[in-house]
Short mmCIF file of C-alpha atoms in Angstrom, two decimals:
data_model
loop_
_atom_site.label_atom_id
_atom_site.label_comp_id
_atom_site.label_asym_id
_atom_site.label_seq_id
_atom_site.Cartn_x
_atom_site.Cartn_y
_atom_site.Cartn_z
CA MET A 879 -10.69 13.60 7.20
CA PRO A 880 -7.50 13.60 4.94
CA GLN A 881 -5.87 10.16 5.77
CA LEU A 882 -2.52 11.48 7.30
CA PHE A 883 -4.64 12.90 10.35
CA ALA A 884 -6.49 9.73 10.87
CA SER A 885 -6.94 8.71 14.02
CA LEU A 886 -3.99 11.08 14.98
CA ILE A 887 -5.81 12.00 18.22
CA ASP A 888 -6.44 10.05 21.40
CA ASP A 889 -9.23 11.97 23.72
CA ALA A 890 -6.89 12.60 27.17
CA ALA A 891 -9.56 14.71 28.32
CA VAL A 892 -9.24 13.37 32.03
CA PHE A 893 -5.12 14.20 32.21
CA PRO A 894 -3.23 17.24 32.42
CA PRO A 895 -3.50 20.15 32.39
CA GLY A 896 -7.34 19.62 31.28
CA ASN A 897 -8.69 17.75 33.97
CA ALA A 898 -12.08 16.52 32.78
CA PRO A 899 -13.97 14.52 35.51
CA LEU A 900 -14.95 11.83 33.83
CA PRO A 901 -18.95 12.39 33.20
CA ALA A 902 -17.93 15.96 30.71
CA ALA A 903 -15.31 13.77 29.32
CA VAL A 904 -17.51 11.07 28.21
CA ALA A 905 -19.69 13.40 26.79
CA GLY A 906 -17.31 15.77 25.36
CA HIS A 907 -16.26 11.97 23.62
CA ARG A 908 -19.56 11.38 22.27
CA GLN A 909 -20.00 15.02 20.98
CA HIS A 910 -16.34 14.58 19.02
CA ARG A 911 -17.13 10.77 17.93
CA ALA A 912 -20.61 12.47 16.50
CA GLY A 913 -18.81 15.31 14.77
CA TRP A 914 -18.07 16.00 11.38
CA HIS A 915 -14.10 15.61 12.85
CA ALA A 916 -14.82 12.25 14.33
CA ASP A 917 -12.53 10.65 12.03
CA LEU A 918 -9.96 12.47 13.52
CA VAL A 919 -9.76 11.36 16.81
CA GLY A 920 -9.11 7.75 18.52
CA PRO A 921 -10.45 6.36 21.67
CA LEU A 922 -11.00 7.66 24.76
CA LEU A 923 -8.29 7.44 27.36
CA VAL A 924 -9.12 6.71 31.11
CA PRO A 925 -6.75 5.52 33.52
CA ALA A 926 -6.78 1.63 35.00
CA SER A 927 -7.95 2.64 38.59
CA SER A 928 -11.29 4.51 36.73
CA LEU A 929 -12.83 1.95 34.49
CA ALA A 930 -15.11 1.26 37.46
CA LYS A 931 -16.31 4.67 37.03
CA LEU A 932 -17.40 4.48 33.68
CA PRO A 933 -20.39 1.57 33.26
CA PRO A 934 -22.68 3.87 35.18
CA LEU A 935 -22.19 7.17 32.90
CA LEU A 936 -23.03 4.95 29.62
CA GLY A 937 -26.19 4.23 27.86
CA ASP A 938 -27.68 0.80 28.04
CA ASP A 939 -27.07 0.25 24.19
CA GLU A 940 -23.99 2.34 24.17
CA GLN A 941 -20.45 1.33 22.82
CA ILE A 942 -17.27 3.31 23.98
CA ASN A 943 -13.76 2.73 22.85
CA ILE A 944 -11.71 3.16 24.96
CA GLY A 945 -7.47 3.36 25.81
CA VAL A 946 -6.63 1.80 29.12
CA ILE A 947 -3.84 4.59 30.69
CA GLY A 948 -1.49 2.45 33.40
CA ASP A 949 -1.82 4.61 37.01
CA VAL A 950 -1.95 1.46 39.13
CA PRO A 951 1.42 -1.52 39.50
CA LEU A 952 1.66 -3.69 36.19
CA ASP A 953 0.82 -6.34 38.14
CA GLU A 954 -2.88 -5.22 38.64
CA LEU A 955 -2.83 -3.73 34.77
CA GLY A 956 -3.99 -6.38 33.01
CA ALA A 957 -7.14 -7.89 35.18
CA ALA A 958 -7.96 -4.47 35.48
CA CYS A 959 -8.23 -4.56 31.48
CA ASP A 960 -10.16 -7.60 31.45
CA GLY A 961 -12.75 -6.81 34.02
CA VAL A 962 -14.71 -3.80 32.06
CA ASP A 963 -18.35 -4.03 31.27
CA GLU A 964 -19.46 -5.55 27.93
CA ARG A 965 -20.41 -2.15 26.39
CA ILE A 966 -16.84 -1.27 26.85
CA ARG A 967 -14.27 -1.98 23.82
CA VAL A 968 -10.43 -2.02 25.05
CA HIS A 969 -8.66 -0.84 22.09
CA GLN A 970 -5.21 -0.65 23.59
CA VAL A 971 -3.36 -0.25 27.00
CA GLU A 972 -0.33 1.79 28.19
CA ALA A 973 2.03 2.25 30.92
CA PRO A 974 5.14 3.55 32.03
CA ALA A 975 8.10 0.58 32.02
CA ALA A 976 9.97 2.98 34.38
CA GLN A 977 10.55 6.06 35.54
CA ARG A 978 13.58 8.57 34.59
CA GLY A 979 16.90 6.95 35.58
CA GLU A 980 15.87 3.19 36.22
CA ASP A 981 16.01 0.11 34.28
CA PRO A 982 13.08 -0.24 32.05
CA LEU A 983 13.92 -3.82 31.09
CA PRO A 984 11.79 -5.27 34.40
CA GLY A 985 8.83 -2.89 33.73
CA LEU A 986 8.79 -3.86 29.63
CA ASP A 987 8.62 -7.48 31.05
CA ARG A 988 5.92 -7.11 32.67
CA LEU A 989 4.04 -4.83 29.97
CA LEU A 990 5.10 -7.92 27.50
CA ALA A 991 3.65 -10.36 29.73
CA ILE A 992 0.02 -8.50 29.86
CA ALA A 993 0.69 -7.83 25.62
CA ARG A 994 1.33 -11.54 25.08
CA LYS A 995 -2.11 -12.67 26.87
CA ARG A 996 -4.33 -10.03 25.09
CA PRO A 997 -3.50 -10.57 21.33
CA HIS A 998 -6.19 -8.41 20.56
CA LEU A 999 -4.84 -5.38 22.52
CA ASP A 1000 -2.31 -2.72 20.99
CA ALA A 1001 0.12 -2.84 23.55
CA TYR A 1002 2.16 0.76 24.41
CA ALA A 1003 5.26 0.97 26.88
CA GLU A 1004 6.63 4.53 27.60
CA LEU A 1005 10.02 4.75 27.50
CA PRO A 1006 11.75 7.56 29.84
CA LEU A 1007 15.11 9.27 27.50
CA THR A 1008 17.67 8.24 29.71
CA SER A 1009 19.87 5.33 30.31
CA GLY A 1010 18.56 1.65 29.07
CA LEU A 1011 16.06 3.43 26.30
CA LEU A 1012 17.88 1.93 23.36
CA ASP A 1013 17.99 -1.90 25.19
CA GLY A 1014 14.61 -1.02 25.42
CA LEU A 1015 13.88 0.07 22.19
CA ASP A 1016 15.73 -3.37 20.83
CA LEU A 1017 13.44 -5.62 23.44
CA LEU A 1018 10.34 -4.30 21.54
CA ALA A 1019 11.40 -4.57 18.39
CA ARG A 1020 12.16 -8.39 19.33
CA SER A 1021 9.00 -8.77 20.51
CA ARG A 1022 7.36 -7.66 17.78
CA ALA A 1023 8.82 -9.40 15.15
CA ASP A 1024 7.40 -12.64 17.08
CA GLY A 1025 4.10 -11.28 16.78
CA VAL A 1026 3.31 -9.63 20.11
CA ARG A 1027 1.39 -6.25 19.32
CA ILE A 1028 3.45 -3.29 21.21
CA ALA A 1029 5.34 -0.48 20.36
CA ALA A 1030 6.51 2.17 22.11
CA LYS A 1031 5.58 5.66 23.74
CA PHE A 1032 7.14 8.52 24.73
CA ARG A 1033 6.65 11.78 26.46
CA THR A 1034 7.33 15.11 24.69
CA GLY A 1035 5.77 17.95 27.93
CA GLY A 1036 4.99 17.76 31.32
CA LEU A 1037 5.30 20.02 33.96
CA ALA A 1038 8.70 20.70 34.07
CA ALA A 1039 11.00 22.00 31.43
CA GLU A 1040 12.79 18.56 31.56
CA PHE A 1041 10.10 16.31 30.52
CA PHE A 1042 10.40 18.46 26.80
CA PRO A 1043 13.09 16.46 24.46
CA THR A 1044 15.15 18.53 22.33
CA PRO A 1045 14.84 18.79 18.84
CA ILE A 1046 17.40 16.88 18.76
CA GLU A 1047 16.61 14.00 21.22
CA LEU A 1048 12.98 13.45 20.07
CA ALA A 1049 14.99 12.93 15.84
CA ALA A 1050 17.23 10.74 17.47
CA VAL A 1051 14.45 8.59 19.23
CA ILE A 1052 12.31 8.66 16.48
CA CYS A 1053 15.83 7.68 14.06
CA ALA A 1054 16.16 4.60 16.46
CA CYS A 1055 12.36 3.33 15.90
CA ARG A 1056 12.83 3.83 12.22
CA ASP A 1057 15.93 1.61 12.66
CA ARG A 1058 13.81 -0.93 13.91
CA GLN A 1059 10.62 -0.86 12.41
CA LEU A 1060 9.34 0.10 15.63
CA PRO A 1061 5.95 2.21 15.40
CA PHE A 1062 5.66 4.97 18.49
CA LYS A 1063 3.20 7.17 20.07
CA LEU A 1064 3.82 10.59 21.88
CA THR A 1065 1.97 11.94 24.80
CA ALA A 1066 1.64 15.73 26.56
CA GLY A 1067 3.12 19.19 25.03
CA LEU A 1068 1.19 18.80 21.57
CA HIS A 1069 -1.54 20.79 21.53
CA ASN A 1070 -0.35 23.19 18.49
CA ALA A 1071 0.66 22.33 14.84
CA VAL A 1072 3.63 23.70 14.96
CA ARG A 1073 6.28 24.22 17.41
CA HIS A 1074 6.50 27.59 20.00
CA THR A 1075 7.54 28.87 23.14
CA ALA A 1076 4.92 29.30 25.24
CA PRO A 1077 4.50 32.58 26.90
CA GLU A 1078 3.25 31.49 30.08
CA THR A 1079 6.04 28.97 31.44
CA GLY A 1080 8.93 29.78 28.29
CA PHE A 1081 8.48 26.20 27.66
CA HIS A 1082 9.25 25.07 23.71
CA HIS A 1083 6.78 23.29 22.64
CA HIS A 1084 6.59 20.92 20.03
CA GLY A 1085 4.36 20.92 17.20
CA TYR A 1086 2.51 18.09 15.55
CA LEU A 1087 2.64 19.25 12.64
CA ASN A 1088 6.59 19.01 13.09
CA VAL A 1089 6.27 15.54 13.84
CA LEU A 1090 4.18 14.17 11.30
CA VAL A 1091 6.99 15.80 8.45
CA ALA A 1092 9.79 14.89 10.50
CA ALA A 1093 8.93 10.94 10.81
CA ALA A 1094 7.85 11.17 7.27
CA ALA A 1095 11.09 12.31 6.66
CA ALA A 1096 12.82 9.81 9.07
CA ALA A 1097 10.95 7.01 7.38
CA LYS A 1098 12.30 8.08 3.91
CA GLY A 1099 16.23 7.59 5.08
CA ALA A 1100 17.12 10.88 6.69
CA GLU A 1101 19.91 11.17 9.12
CA ALA A 1102 18.62 12.37 12.48
CA GLY A 1103 20.24 16.34 12.03
CA ASP A 1104 17.91 16.96 9.35
CA VAL A 1105 14.79 15.18 11.04
CA ALA A 1106 16.09 17.26 14.11
CA ALA A 1107 16.22 20.40 11.94
CA TRP A 1108 11.97 19.51 11.00
CA LEU A 1109 11.23 19.36 14.72
CA ASP A 1110 13.19 22.46 15.49
CA THR A 1111 11.01 24.69 12.81
CA THR A 1112 8.76 27.62 13.23
CA ASP A 1113 8.03 27.96 9.47
CA ALA A 1114 4.25 26.94 8.84
CA ALA A 1115 4.02 26.93 5.59
CA VAL A 1116 6.87 24.73 4.56
CA LEU A 1117 5.50 22.25 7.80
CA CYS A 1118 2.01 22.76 5.52
CA GLU A 1119 3.17 22.46 1.88
CA GLU A 1120 5.04 19.22 2.93
CA ALA A 1121 2.52 17.95 4.89
CA GLY A 1122 -0.20 19.00 2.05
CA ALA A 1123 1.41 17.01 0.10
CA ARG A 1124 1.03 13.76 1.56
CA ARG A 1125 -2.61 14.18 2.81
CA HIS A 1126 -3.90 11.46 1.82
CA GLU A 1127 -0.63 8.73 2.45
CA VAL A 1128 -1.28 6.82 5.69
CA ARG A 1129 1.38 8.14 8.36
CA PRO A 1130 4.90 6.10 8.44
CA LEU A 1131 6.20 5.97 12.25
CA TRP A 1132 4.06 7.80 14.59
CA VAL A 1133 1.01 6.24 15.77
CA GLY A 1134 -0.93 9.08 17.29
CA TYR A 1135 -0.49 11.22 20.66
CA GLY A 1136 -3.02 11.87 23.04
CA SER A 1137 -4.27 15.75 24.34
CA CYS A 1138 -6.83 16.68 26.93
CA SER A 1139 -7.52 18.75 23.76
CA ILE A 1140 -9.46 18.10 20.63
CA GLU A 1141 -10.45 21.48 19.49
CA GLU A 1142 -7.19 23.42 19.93
CA PRO A 1143 -5.14 21.04 17.17
CA LEU A 1144 -8.85 20.75 15.41
CA ALA A 1145 -8.67 24.48 14.80
CA ASP A 1146 -5.04 24.99 13.94
CA LEU A 1147 -5.42 22.28 10.96
CA VAL A 1148 -8.26 24.30 10.28
CA ARG A 1149 -6.53 27.48 10.19
CA LEU A 1150 -3.98 26.42 8.55
CA GLY A 1151 -6.16 25.45 5.56
CA LEU A 1152 -5.04 21.22 5.96
CA ILE A 1153 -8.61 20.14 6.69
CA ASP A 1154 -11.36 22.24 5.38
CA GLY A 1155 -13.56 22.67 8.31
CA GLY A 1156 -16.09 20.04 7.95
CA PHE A 1157 -17.36 20.43 4.50
CA GLU A 1158 -16.65 18.15 1.79
CA GLN A 1159 -13.21 18.32 0.08
#
């Protein structure tokens, strides 16, 4: 697996629109971890409220890497991460700091408290792209400078058009993270490599290849308009040329994203010739 795509996709099989039952998600994750594409796949993402259901699904000697998604109150999230079976290795915790229109700072303070007490975890604070965003990014950047392992997370899709940021909105956020040396994750809507319009909904989906190239451009100092142009393009050949030139580089800025499907983004990488379908390169 080229370095550019290493651990790009966290396994979010239990989340919409896939909504796989937890037993099916665990079985599927085993297959991914044993497959030729294992280095593409990050941890299995599990809601905090479902952690107690996980141990009976594991073998006696099995270990599984997970990310905990906060679907419980923030004051309960830390304890949920701590009270897990020894076979379960919690690598990260992710939770929304606020809903749209809310001040993110109180929620960020609670997430920072969780992260400070658990320095072995990577924490991701999901921030809405509304008022208070820049103050939230400033707080995250200051906290990272103080040694706290916390970064930002943004939503790039959902069940309504309002959850899909425009290219210029997403570009502005990427550049804001770049200016603060702040890594970020994304979630939702990124099943395919190249930007496209979903025929069944009319929603304009971002492409993960677009984001890879756009983040690389931002890391090298591109302005928001140029970053937005990379996010907006539907020219797969140009994106492949840019990404192909960086195949053996570490991704700048963008940590990765969660997807309920591993097969769809994997199939696009093979189809576009960016990885070689499981054979040695």
